[in-house]
PDB file of C-alpha atoms in Angstrom:
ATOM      1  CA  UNK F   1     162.336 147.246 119.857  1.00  0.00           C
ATOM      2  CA  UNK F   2     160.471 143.753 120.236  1.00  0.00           C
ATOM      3  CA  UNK F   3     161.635 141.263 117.722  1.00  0.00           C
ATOM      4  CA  UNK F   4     160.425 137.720 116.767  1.00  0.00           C
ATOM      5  CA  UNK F   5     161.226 134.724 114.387  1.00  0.00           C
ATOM      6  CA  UNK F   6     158.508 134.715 111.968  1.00  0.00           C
ATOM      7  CA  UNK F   7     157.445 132.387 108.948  1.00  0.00           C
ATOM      8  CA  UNK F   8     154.793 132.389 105.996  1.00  0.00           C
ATOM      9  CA  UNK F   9     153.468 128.915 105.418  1.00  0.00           C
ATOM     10  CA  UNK F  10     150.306 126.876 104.283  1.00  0.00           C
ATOM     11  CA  UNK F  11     148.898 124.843 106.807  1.00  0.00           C
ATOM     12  CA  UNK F  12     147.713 121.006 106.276  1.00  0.00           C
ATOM     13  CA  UNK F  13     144.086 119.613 106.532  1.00  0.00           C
ATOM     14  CA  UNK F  14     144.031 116.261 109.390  1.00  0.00           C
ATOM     15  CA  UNK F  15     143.905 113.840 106.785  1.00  0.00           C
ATOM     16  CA  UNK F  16     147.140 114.631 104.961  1.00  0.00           C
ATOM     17  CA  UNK F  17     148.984 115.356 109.024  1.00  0.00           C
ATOM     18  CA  UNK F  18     147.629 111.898 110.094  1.00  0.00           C
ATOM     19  CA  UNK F  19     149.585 109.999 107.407  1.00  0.00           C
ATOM     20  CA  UNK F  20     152.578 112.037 107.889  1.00  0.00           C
ATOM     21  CA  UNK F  21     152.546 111.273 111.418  1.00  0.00           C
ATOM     22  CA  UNK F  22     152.319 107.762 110.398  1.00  0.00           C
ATOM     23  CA  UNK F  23     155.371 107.964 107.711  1.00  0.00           C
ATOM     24  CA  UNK F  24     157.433 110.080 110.711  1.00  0.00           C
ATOM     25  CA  UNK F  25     156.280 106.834 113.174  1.00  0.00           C
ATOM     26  CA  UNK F  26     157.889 104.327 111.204  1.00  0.00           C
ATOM     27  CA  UNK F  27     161.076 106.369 110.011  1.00  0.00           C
ATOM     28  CA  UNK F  28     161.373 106.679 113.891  1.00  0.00           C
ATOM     29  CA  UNK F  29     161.261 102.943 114.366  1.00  0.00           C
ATOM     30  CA  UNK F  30     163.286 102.111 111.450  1.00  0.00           C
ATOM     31  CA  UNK F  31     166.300 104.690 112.414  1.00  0.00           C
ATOM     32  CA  UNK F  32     166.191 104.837 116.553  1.00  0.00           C
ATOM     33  CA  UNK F  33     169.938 104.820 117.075  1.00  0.00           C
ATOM     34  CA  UNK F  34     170.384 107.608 114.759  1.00  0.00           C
ATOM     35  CA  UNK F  35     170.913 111.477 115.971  1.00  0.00           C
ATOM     36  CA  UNK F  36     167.549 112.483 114.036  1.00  0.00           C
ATOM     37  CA  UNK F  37     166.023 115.322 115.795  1.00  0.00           C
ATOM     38  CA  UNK F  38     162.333 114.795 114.156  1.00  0.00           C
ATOM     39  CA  UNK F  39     159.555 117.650 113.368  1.00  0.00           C
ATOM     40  CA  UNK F  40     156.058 116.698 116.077  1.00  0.00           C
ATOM     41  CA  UNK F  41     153.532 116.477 113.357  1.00  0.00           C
ATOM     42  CA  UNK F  42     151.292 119.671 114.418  1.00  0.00           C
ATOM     43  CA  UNK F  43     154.469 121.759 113.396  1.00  0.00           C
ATOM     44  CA  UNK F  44     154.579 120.331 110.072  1.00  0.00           C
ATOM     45  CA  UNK F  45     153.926 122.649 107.115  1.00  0.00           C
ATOM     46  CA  UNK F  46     154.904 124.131 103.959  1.00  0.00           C
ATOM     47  CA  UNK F  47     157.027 127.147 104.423  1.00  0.00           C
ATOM     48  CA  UNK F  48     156.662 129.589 101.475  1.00  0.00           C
ATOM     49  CA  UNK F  49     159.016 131.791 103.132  1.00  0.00           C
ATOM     50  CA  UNK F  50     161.565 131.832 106.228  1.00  0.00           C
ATOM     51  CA  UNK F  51     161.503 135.760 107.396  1.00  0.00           C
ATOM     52  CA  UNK F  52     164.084 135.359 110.554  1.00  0.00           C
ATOM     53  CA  UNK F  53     163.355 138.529 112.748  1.00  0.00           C
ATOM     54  CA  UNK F  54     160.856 140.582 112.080  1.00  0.00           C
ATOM     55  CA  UNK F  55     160.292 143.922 114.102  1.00  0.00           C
ATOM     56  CA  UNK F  56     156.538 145.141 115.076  1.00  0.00           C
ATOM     57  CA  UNK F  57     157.153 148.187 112.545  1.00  0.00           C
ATOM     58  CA  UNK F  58     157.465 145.701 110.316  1.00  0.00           C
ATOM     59  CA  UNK F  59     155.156 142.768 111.082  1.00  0.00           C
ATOM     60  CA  UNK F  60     152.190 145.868 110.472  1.00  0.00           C
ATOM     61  CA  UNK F  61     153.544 146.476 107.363  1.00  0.00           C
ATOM     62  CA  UNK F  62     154.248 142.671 106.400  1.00  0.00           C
ATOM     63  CA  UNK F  63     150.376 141.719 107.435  1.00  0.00           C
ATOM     64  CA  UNK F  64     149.365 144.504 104.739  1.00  0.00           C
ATOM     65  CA  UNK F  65     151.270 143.478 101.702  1.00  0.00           C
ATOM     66  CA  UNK F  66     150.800 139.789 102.646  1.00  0.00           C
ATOM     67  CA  UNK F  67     147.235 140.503 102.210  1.00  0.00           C
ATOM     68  CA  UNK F  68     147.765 142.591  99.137  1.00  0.00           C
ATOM     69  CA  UNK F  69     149.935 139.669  97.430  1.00  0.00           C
ATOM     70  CA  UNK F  70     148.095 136.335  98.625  1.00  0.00           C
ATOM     71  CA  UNK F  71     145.018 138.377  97.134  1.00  0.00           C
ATOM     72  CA  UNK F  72     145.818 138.317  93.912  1.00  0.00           C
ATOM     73  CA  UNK F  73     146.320 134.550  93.844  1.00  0.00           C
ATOM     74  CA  UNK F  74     143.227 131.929  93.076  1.00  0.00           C
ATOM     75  CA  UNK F  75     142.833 128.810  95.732  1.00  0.00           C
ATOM     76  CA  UNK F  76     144.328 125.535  94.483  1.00  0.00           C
ATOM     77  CA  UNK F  77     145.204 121.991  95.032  1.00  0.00           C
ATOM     78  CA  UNK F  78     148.534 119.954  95.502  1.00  0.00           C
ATOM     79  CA  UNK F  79     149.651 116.331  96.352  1.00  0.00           C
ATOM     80  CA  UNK F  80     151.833 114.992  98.667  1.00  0.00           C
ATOM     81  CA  UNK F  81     153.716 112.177  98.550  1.00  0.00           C
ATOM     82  CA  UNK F  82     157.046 110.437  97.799  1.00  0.00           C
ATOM     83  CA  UNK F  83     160.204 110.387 100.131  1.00  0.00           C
ATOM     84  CA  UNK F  84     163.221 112.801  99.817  1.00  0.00           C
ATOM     85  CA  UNK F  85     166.082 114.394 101.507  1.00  0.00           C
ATOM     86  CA  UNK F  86     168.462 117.681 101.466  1.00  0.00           C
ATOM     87  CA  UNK F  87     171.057 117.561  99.733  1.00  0.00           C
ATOM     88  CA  UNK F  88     170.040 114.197  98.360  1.00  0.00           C
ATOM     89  CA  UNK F  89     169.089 110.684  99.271  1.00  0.00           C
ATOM     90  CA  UNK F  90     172.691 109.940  99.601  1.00  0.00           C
ATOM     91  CA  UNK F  91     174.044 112.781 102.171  1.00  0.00           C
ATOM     92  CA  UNK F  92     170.896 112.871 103.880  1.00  0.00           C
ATOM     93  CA  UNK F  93     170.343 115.984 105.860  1.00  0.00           C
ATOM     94  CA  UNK F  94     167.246 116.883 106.264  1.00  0.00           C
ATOM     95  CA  UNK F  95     164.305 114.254 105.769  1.00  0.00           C
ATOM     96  CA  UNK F  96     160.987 115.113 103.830  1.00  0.00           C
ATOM     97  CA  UNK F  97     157.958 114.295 101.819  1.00  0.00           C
ATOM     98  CA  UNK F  98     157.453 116.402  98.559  1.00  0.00           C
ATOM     99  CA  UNK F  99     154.427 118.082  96.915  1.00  0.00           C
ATOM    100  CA  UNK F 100     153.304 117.950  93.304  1.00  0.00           C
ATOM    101  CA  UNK F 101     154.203 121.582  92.660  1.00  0.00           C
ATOM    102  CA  UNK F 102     151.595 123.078  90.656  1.00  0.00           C
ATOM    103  CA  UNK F 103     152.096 126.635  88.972  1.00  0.00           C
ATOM    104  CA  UNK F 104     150.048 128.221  91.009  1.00  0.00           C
ATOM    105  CA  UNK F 105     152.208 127.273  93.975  1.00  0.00           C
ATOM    106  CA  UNK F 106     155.425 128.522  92.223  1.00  0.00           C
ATOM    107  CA  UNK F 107     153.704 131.764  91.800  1.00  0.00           C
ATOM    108  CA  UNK F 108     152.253 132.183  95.077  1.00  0.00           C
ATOM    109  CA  UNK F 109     155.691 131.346  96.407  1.00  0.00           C
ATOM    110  CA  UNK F 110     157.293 134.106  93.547  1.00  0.00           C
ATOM    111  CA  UNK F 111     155.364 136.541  94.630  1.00  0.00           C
ATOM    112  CA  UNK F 112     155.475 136.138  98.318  1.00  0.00           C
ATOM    113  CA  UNK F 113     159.358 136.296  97.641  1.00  0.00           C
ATOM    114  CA  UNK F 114     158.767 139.538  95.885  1.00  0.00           C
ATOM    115  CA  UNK F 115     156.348 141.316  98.341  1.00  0.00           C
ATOM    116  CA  UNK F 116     158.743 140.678 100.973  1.00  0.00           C
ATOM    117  CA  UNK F 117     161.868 141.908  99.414  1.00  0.00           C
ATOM    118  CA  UNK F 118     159.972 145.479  99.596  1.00  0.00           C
ATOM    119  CA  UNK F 119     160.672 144.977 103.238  1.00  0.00           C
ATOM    120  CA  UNK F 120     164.271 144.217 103.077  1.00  0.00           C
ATOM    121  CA  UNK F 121     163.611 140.595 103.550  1.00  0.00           C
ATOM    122  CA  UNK F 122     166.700 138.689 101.003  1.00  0.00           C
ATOM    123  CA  UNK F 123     165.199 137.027  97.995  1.00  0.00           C
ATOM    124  CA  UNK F 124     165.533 133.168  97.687  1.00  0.00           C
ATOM    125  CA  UNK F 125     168.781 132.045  95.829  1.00  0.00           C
ATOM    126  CA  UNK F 126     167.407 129.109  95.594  1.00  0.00           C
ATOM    127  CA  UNK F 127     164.769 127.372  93.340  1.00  0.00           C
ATOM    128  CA  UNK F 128     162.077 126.559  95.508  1.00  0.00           C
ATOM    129  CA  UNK F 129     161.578 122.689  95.870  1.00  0.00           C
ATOM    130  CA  UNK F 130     158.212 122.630  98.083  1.00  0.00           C
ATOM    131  CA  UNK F 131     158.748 119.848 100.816  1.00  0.00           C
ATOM    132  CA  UNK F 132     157.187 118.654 103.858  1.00  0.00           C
ATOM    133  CA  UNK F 133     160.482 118.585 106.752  1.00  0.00           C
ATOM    134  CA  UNK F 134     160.209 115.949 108.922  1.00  0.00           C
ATOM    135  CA  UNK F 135     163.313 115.397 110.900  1.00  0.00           C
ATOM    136  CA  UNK F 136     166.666 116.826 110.568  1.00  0.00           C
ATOM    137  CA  UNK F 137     170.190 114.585 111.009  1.00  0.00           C
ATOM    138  CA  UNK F 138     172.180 115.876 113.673  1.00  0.00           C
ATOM    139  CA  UNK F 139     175.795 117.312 112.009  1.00  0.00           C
ATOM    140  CA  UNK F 140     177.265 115.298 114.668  1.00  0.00           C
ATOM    141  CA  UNK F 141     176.322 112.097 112.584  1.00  0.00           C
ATOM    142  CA  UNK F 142     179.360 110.037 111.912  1.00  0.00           C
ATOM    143  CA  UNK F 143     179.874 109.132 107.718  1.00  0.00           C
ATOM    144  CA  UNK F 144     179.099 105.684 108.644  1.00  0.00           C
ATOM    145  CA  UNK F 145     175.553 106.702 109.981  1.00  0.00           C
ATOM    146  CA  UNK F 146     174.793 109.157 107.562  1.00  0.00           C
ATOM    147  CA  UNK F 147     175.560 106.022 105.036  1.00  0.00           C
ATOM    148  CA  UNK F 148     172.939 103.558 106.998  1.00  0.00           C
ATOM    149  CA  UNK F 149     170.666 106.386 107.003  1.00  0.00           C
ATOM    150  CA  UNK F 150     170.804 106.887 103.033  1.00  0.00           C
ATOM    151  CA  UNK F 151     169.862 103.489 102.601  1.00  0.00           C
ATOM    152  CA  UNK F 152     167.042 102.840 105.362  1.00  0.00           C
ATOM    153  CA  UNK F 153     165.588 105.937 103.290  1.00  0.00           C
ATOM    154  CA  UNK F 154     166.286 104.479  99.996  1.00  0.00           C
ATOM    155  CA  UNK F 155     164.296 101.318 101.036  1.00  0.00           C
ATOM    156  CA  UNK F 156     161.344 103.355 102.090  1.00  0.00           C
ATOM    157  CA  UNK F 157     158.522 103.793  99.927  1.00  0.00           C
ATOM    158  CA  UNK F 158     156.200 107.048 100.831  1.00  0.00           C
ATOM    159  CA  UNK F 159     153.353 106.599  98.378  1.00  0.00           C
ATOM    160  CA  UNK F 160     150.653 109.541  97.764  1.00  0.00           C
ATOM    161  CA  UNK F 161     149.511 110.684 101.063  1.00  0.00           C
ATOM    162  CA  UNK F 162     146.636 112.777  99.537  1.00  0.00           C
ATOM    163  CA  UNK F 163     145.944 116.024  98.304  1.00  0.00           C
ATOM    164  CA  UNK F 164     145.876 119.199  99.936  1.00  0.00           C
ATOM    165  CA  UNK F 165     143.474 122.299  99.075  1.00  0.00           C
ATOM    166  CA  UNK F 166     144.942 125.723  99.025  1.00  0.00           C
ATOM    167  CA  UNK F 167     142.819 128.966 100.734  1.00  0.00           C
ATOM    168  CA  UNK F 168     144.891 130.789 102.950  1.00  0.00           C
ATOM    169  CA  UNK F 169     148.002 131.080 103.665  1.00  0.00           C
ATOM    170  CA  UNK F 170     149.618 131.873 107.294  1.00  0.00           C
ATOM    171  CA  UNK F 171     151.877 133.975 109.506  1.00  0.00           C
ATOM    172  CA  UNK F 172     153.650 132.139 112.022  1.00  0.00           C
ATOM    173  CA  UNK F 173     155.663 133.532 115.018  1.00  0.00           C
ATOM    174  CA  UNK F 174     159.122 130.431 115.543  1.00  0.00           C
ATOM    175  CA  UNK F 175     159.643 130.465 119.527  1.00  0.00           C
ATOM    176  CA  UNK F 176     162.594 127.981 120.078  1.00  0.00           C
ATOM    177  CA  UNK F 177     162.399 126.218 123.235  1.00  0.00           C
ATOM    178  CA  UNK F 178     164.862 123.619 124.851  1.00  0.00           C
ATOM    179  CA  UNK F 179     161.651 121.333 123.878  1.00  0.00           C
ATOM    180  CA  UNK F 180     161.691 122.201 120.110  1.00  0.00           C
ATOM    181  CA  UNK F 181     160.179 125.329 118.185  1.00  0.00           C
ATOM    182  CA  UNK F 182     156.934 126.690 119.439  1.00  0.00           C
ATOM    183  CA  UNK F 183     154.997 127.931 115.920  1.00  0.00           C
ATOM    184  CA  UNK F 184     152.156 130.564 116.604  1.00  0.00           C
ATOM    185  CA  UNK F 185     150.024 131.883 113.835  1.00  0.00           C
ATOM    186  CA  UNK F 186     149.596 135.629 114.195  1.00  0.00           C
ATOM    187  CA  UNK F 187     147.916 136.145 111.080  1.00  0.00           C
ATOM    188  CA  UNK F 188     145.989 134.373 107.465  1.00  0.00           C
ATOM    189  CA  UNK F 189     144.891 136.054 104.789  1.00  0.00           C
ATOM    190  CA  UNK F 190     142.777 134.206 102.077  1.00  0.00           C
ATOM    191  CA  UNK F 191     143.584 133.325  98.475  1.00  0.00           C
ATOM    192  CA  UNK F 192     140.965 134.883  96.212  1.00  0.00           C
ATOM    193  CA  UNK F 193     138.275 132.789  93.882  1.00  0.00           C
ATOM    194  CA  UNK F 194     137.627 135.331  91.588  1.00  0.00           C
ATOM    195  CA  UNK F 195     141.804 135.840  90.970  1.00  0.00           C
ATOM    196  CA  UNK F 196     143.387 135.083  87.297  1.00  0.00           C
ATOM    197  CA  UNK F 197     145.060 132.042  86.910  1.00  0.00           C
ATOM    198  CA  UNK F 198     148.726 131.450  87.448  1.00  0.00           C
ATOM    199  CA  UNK F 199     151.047 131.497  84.499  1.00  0.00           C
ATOM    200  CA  UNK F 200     153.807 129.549  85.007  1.00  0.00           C
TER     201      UNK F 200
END
């Protein structure tokens, strides 16, 4: 049985990916000597929901119900902007730029998480804290570099990098190469005008 790495996500428009590529340039510059392995800017999106393997049975059935769900939702807008990192901006981990989270991105992200349970897929634990990844610090960091990190970050200002309009939403297939992850959209279903609105 055939089985891939697979992802649901909204993709970017060029505006918004050019000044993230620009933000990601100057973080490079500004933290060279530091084991940062950083996200190429065409793989940069906002993941609504990390799958892992998916079989073909189920990609069939996942394509259906993804259509079903993202139906019922109404196209919207969103901002991004402002610097942040996983856990926090002092034990950086994971580098990103956040989105102004409306409501109707919390419930297109509920109810993705819901359609997908019906699969078997494990519901988030988490609250979901939408984010932009752009490059990941290598575990191997010593505490001194994680600490010189923190505060190159901390000195960084990421103002509002525009505003992105939501009307589909994607299925990517994750190949990892020794290059870095391959993404491959396989399928996008479109949000729906004539939806309700979200309640929070």
């Amino acid at each position: 049985m055939n089985v891939i790495r697979a992802f649901i996500a909204i993709d970017l428009p060029d505006d918004v990916r050019k000044r993230l590529s620009q933000v990601s340039h100057k973080l490079q510059q500004q933290l060279k000597d530091y084991p940062i392995r950083w996200v190429p800017p065409e793989n940069i999106h906002l993941t609504l929901k990390f799958l892992g393997d998916v079989s073909e049975h189920n990609l069939r059935l996942l394509t259906d119900l993804l259509a079903g769900e993202v139906g019922t939702h109404r196209p919207f807008e969103f901002g991004v902007g402002t610097l942040g990192a996983f856990p926090d901006m002092r034990r950086p981990r994971v580098i990103w730029v956040g989105i102004e989270a409306p409501n109707e991105l919390l419930a297109l992200q509920r109810g993705i998480d819901q359609t997908t349970a019906r699969l078997g897929y494990a519901r988030e634990q988490r609250p979901f804290q939408p984010h932009l990844t752009l490059g990941r610090v290598s575990r191997n960091a010593s505490g001194a570099q994680v600490r010189d990190i923190s505060r190159i970050l901390q000195e960084t200002t990421v103002g509002f990098l525009g505003s992105t309009r939501v009307t589909e939403v994607h299925l990517y297939r994750s190949d990892l190469r020794p290059e870095g992850a391959v993404y491959t959209r396989l399928f996008t279903t479109p949000l729906n005008p004539d939806a309700p609105p979200a309640i929070a």
